Backbone as a chain_set.jsonl record, in Angstrom:
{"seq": "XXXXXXXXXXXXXXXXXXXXXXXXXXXXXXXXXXXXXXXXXXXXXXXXXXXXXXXXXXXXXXXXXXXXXXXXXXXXXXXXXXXXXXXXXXXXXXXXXXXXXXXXXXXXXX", "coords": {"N": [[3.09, -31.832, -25.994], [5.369, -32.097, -23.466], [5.682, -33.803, -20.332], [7.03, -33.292, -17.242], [7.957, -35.206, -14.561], [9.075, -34.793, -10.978], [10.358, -35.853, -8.355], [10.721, -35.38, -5.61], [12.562, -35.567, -2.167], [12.224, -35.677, 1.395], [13.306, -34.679, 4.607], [11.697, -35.902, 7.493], [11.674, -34.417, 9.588], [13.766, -32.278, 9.613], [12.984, -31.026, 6.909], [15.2, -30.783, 5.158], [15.747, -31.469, 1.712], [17.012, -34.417, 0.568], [18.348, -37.015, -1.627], [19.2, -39.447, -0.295], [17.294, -39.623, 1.451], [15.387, -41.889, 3.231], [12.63, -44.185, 4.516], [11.228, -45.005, 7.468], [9.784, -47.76, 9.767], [7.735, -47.505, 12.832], [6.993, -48.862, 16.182], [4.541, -47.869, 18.525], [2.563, -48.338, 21.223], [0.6, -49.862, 20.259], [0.294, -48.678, 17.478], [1.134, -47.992, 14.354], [3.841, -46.332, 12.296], [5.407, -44.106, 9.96], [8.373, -42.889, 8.955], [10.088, -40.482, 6.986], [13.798, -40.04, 6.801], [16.925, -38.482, 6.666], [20.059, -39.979, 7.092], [21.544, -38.653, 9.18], [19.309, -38.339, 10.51], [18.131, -40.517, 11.164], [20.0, -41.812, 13.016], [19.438, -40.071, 15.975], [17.423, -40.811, 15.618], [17.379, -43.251, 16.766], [19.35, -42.982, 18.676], [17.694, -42.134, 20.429], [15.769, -43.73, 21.041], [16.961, -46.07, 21.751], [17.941, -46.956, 24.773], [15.331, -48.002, 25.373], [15.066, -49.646, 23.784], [17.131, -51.381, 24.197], [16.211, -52.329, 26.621], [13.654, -53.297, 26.093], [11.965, -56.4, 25.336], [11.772, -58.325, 22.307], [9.141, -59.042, 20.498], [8.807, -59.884, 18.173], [8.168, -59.623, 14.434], [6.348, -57.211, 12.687], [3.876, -57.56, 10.276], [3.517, -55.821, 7.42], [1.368, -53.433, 5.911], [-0.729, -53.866, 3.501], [-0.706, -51.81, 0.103], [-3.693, -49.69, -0.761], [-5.036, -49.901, -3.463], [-3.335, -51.174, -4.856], [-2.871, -54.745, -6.599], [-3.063, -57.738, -4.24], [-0.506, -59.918, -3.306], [-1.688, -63.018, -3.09], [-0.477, -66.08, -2.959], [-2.23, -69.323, -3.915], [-2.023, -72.038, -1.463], [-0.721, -75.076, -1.266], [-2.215, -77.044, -0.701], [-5.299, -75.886, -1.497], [-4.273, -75.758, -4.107], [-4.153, -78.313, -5.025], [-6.719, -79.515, -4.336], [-8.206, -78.035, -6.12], [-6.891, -79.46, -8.468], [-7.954, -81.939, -7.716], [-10.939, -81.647, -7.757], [-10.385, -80.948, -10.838], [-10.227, -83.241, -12.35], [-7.326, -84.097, -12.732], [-4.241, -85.614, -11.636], [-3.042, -86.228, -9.005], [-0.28, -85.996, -6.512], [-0.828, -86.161, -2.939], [1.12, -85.425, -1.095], [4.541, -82.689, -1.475], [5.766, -81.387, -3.67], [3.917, -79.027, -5.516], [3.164, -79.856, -8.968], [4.375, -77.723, -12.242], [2.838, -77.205, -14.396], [0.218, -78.102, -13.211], [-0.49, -75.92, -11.224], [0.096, -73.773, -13.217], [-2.112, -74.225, -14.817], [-4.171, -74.24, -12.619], [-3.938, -71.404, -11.981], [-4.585, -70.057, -15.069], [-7.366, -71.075, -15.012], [-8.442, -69.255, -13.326]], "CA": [[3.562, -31.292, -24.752], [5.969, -33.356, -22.568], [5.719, -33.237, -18.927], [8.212, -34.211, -16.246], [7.671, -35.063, -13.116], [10.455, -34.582, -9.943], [9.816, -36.215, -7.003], [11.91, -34.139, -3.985], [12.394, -36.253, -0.888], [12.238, -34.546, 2.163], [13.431, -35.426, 5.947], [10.493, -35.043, 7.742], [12.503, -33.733, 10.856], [14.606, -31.077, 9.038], [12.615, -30.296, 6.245], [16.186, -30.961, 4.421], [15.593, -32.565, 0.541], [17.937, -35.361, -0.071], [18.396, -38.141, -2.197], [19.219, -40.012, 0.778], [16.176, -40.101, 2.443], [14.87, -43.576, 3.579], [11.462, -44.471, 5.105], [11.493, -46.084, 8.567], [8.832, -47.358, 10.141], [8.025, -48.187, 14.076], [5.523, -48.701, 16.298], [3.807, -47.579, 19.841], [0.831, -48.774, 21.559], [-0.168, -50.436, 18.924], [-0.119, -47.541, 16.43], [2.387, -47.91, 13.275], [4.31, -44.863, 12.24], [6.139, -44.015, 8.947], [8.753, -41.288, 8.871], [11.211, -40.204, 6.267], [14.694, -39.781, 7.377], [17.829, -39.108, 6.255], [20.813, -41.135, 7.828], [22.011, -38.194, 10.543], [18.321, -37.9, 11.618], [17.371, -41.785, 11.866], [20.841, -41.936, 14.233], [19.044, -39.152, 15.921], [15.958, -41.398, 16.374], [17.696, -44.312, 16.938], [19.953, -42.945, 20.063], [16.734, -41.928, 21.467], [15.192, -45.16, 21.087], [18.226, -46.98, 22.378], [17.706, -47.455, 26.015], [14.287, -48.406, 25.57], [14.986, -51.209, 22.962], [18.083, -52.75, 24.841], [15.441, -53.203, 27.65], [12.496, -54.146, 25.986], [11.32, -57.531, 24.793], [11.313, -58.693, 21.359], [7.918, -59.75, 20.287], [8.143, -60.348, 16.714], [8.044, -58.334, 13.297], [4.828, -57.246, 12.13], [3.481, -57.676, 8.555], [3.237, -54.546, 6.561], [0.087, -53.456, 5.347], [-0.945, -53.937, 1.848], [-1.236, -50.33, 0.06], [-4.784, -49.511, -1.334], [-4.877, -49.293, -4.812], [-2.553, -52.634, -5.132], [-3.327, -56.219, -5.93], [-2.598, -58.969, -3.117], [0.218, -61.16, -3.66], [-2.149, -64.048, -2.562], [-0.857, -67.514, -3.36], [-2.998, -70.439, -3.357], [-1.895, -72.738, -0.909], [-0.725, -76.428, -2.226], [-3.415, -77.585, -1.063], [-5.927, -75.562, -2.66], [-4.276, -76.328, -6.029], [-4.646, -79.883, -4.889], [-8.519, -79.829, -4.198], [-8.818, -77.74, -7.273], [-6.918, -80.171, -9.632], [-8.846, -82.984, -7.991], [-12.015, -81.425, -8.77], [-10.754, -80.837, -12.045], [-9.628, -84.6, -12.635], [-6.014, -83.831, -12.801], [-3.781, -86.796, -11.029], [-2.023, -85.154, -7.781], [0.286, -86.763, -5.054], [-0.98, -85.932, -1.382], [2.161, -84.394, -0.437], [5.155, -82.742, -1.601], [5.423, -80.339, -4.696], [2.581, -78.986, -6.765], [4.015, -79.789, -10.021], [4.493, -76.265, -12.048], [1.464, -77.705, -14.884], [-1.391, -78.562, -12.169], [-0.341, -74.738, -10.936], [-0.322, -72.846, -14.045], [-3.397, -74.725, -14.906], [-5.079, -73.453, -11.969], [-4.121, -70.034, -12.605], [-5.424, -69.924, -15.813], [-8.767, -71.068, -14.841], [-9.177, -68.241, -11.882]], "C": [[4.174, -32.429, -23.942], [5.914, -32.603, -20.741], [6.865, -34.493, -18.379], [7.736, -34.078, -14.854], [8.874, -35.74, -11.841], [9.121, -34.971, -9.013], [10.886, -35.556, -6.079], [11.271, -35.286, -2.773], [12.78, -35.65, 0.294], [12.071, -35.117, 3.769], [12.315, -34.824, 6.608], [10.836, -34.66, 9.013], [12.509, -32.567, 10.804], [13.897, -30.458, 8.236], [13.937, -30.259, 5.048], [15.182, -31.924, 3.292], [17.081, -33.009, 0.484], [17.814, -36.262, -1.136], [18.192, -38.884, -1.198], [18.006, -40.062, 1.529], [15.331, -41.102, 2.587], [13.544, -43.29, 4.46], [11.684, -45.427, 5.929], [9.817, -46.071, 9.001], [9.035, -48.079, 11.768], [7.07, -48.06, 14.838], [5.27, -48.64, 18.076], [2.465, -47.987, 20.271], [0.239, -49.276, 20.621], [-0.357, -49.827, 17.501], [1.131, -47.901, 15.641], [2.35, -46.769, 12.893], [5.384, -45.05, 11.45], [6.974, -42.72, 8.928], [9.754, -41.539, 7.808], [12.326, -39.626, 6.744], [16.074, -39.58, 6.617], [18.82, -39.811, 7.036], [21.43, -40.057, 9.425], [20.627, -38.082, 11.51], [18.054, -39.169, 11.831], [18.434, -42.212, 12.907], [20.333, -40.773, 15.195], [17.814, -39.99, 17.297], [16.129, -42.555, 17.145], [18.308, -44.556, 18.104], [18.706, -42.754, 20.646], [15.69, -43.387, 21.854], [15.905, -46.15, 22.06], [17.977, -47.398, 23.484], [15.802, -48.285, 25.97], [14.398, -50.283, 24.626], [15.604, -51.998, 23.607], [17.009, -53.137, 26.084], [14.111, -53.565, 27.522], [12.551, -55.244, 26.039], [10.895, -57.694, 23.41], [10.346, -59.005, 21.156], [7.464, -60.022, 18.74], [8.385, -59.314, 15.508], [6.352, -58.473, 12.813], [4.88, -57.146, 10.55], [3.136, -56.016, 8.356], [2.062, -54.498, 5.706], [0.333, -53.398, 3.734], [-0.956, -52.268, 1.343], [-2.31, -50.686, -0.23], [-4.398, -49.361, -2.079], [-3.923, -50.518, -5.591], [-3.08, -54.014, -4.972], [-2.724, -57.069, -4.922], [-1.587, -59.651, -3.628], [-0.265, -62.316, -3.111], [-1.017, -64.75, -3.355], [-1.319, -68.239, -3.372], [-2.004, -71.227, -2.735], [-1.797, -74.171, -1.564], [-1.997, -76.899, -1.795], [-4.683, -77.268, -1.283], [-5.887, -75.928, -3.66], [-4.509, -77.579, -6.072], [-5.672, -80.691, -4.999], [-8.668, -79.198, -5.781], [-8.277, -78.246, -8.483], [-7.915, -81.621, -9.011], [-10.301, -82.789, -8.726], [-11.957, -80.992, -9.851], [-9.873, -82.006, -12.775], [-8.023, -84.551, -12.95], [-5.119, -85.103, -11.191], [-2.366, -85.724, -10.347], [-1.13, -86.016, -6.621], [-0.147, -85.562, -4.212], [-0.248, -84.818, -0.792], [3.461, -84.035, -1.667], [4.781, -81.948, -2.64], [4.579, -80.303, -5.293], [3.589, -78.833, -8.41], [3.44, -78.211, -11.018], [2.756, -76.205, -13.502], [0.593, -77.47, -14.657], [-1.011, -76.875, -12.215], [-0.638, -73.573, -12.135], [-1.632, -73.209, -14.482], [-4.458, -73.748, -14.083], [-4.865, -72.114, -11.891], [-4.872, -69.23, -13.806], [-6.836, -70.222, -16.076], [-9.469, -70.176, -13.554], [-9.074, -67.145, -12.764]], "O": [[3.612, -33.51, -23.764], [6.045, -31.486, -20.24], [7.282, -35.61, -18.684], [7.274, -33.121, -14.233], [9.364, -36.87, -11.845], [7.919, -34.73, -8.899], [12.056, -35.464, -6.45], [10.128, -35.686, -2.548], [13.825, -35.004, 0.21], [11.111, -35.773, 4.174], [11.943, -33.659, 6.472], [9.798, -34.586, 9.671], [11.809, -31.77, 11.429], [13.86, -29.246, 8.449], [13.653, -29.684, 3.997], [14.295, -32.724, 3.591], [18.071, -32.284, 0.389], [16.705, -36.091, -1.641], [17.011, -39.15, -0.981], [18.034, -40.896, 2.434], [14.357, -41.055, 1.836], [13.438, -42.219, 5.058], [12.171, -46.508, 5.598], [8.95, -45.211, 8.843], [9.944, -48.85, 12.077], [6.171, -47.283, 14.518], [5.885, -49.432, 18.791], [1.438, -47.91, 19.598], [-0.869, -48.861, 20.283], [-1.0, -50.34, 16.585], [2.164, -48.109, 16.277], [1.349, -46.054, 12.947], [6.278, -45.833, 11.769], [6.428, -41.617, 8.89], [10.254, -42.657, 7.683], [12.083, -38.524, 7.237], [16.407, -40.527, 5.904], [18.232, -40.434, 7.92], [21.68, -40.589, 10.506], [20.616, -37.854, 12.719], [17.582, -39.257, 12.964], [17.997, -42.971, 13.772], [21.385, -40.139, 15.266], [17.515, -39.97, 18.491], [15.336, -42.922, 18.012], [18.216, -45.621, 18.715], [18.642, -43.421, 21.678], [15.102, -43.739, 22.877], [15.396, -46.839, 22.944], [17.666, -48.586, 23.389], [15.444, -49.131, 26.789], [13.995, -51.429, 24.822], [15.185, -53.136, 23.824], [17.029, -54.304, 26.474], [13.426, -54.028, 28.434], [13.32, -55.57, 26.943], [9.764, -57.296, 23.129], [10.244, -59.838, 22.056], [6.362, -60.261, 18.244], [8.807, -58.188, 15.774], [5.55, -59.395, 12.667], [5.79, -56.722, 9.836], [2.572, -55.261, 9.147], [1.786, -55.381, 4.893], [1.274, -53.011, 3.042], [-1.222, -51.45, 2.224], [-2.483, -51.902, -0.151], [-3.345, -48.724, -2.073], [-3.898, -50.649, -6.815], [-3.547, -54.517, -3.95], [-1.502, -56.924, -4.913], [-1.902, -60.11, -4.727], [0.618, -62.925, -2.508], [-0.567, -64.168, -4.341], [-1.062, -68.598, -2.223], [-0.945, -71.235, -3.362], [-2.683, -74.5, -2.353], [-2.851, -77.142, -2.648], [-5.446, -78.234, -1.315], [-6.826, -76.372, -4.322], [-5.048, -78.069, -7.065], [-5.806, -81.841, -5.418], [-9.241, -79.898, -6.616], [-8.758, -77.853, -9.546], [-8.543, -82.284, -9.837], [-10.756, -83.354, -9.72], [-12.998, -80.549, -10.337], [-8.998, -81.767, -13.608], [-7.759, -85.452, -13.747], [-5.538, -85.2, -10.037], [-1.436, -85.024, -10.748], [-1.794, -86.735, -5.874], [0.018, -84.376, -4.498], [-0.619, -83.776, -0.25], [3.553, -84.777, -2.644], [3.583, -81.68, -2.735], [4.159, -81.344, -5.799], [4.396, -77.976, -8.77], [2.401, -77.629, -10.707], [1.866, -75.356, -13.458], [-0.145, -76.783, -15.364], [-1.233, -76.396, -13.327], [-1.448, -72.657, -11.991], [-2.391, -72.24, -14.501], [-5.232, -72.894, -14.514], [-5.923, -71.525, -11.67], [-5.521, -68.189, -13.701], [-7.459, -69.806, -17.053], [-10.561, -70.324, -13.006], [-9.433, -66.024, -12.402]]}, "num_chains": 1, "name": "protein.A"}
């Protein structure tokens, strides 16, 4: 048995399915907020927004949450890999690139 599976994208305004439909996101009082749009409804959202943005105050972009269900893109930090080739006798300069060796090294021992 073969199965198929359709995904339908769907403005969450209109209730229109497009192709076209993009995910915006934006945020109030502190609350983040994801909507699906297609391009006549995020001009839509975007005139209504308008006066408020030209007279806000920038304050930054916020980080996007991780999903659940996904690993971290941690990196270690050079100098993590630094402490953890010293404590594993591996010969490191102080500063300046972690050579790509020391690094895969310490990957393969986490």
């Amino acid at each position: 048995m073969v199965q198929k599976i359709v995904t339908v994208y769907t403005d969450d305004l209109t209730g229109t399915e497009s192709s076209e439909v993009q995910t915006h996101t934006f945020s109030l009082d502190g609350v983040n907020y994801e909507i699906d749009l297609v391009s006549e409804s995020y001009d839509m959202l975007f005139e209504a927004l308008a006066p408020f943005i030209s007279n806000g105050r920038k304050v930054g972009r916020t980080k996007k949450a991780g999903r659940p269900g996904q690993p971290s893109n941690h990196r270690p930090s050079a100098e993590e890999v630094r402490q953890w080739a010293r404590d594993n006798n591996y010969e490191i300069n102080n500063r300046g690139r972690v050579p790509t060796d020391i690094r895969e090294a310490y990957e393969r021992a986490r």
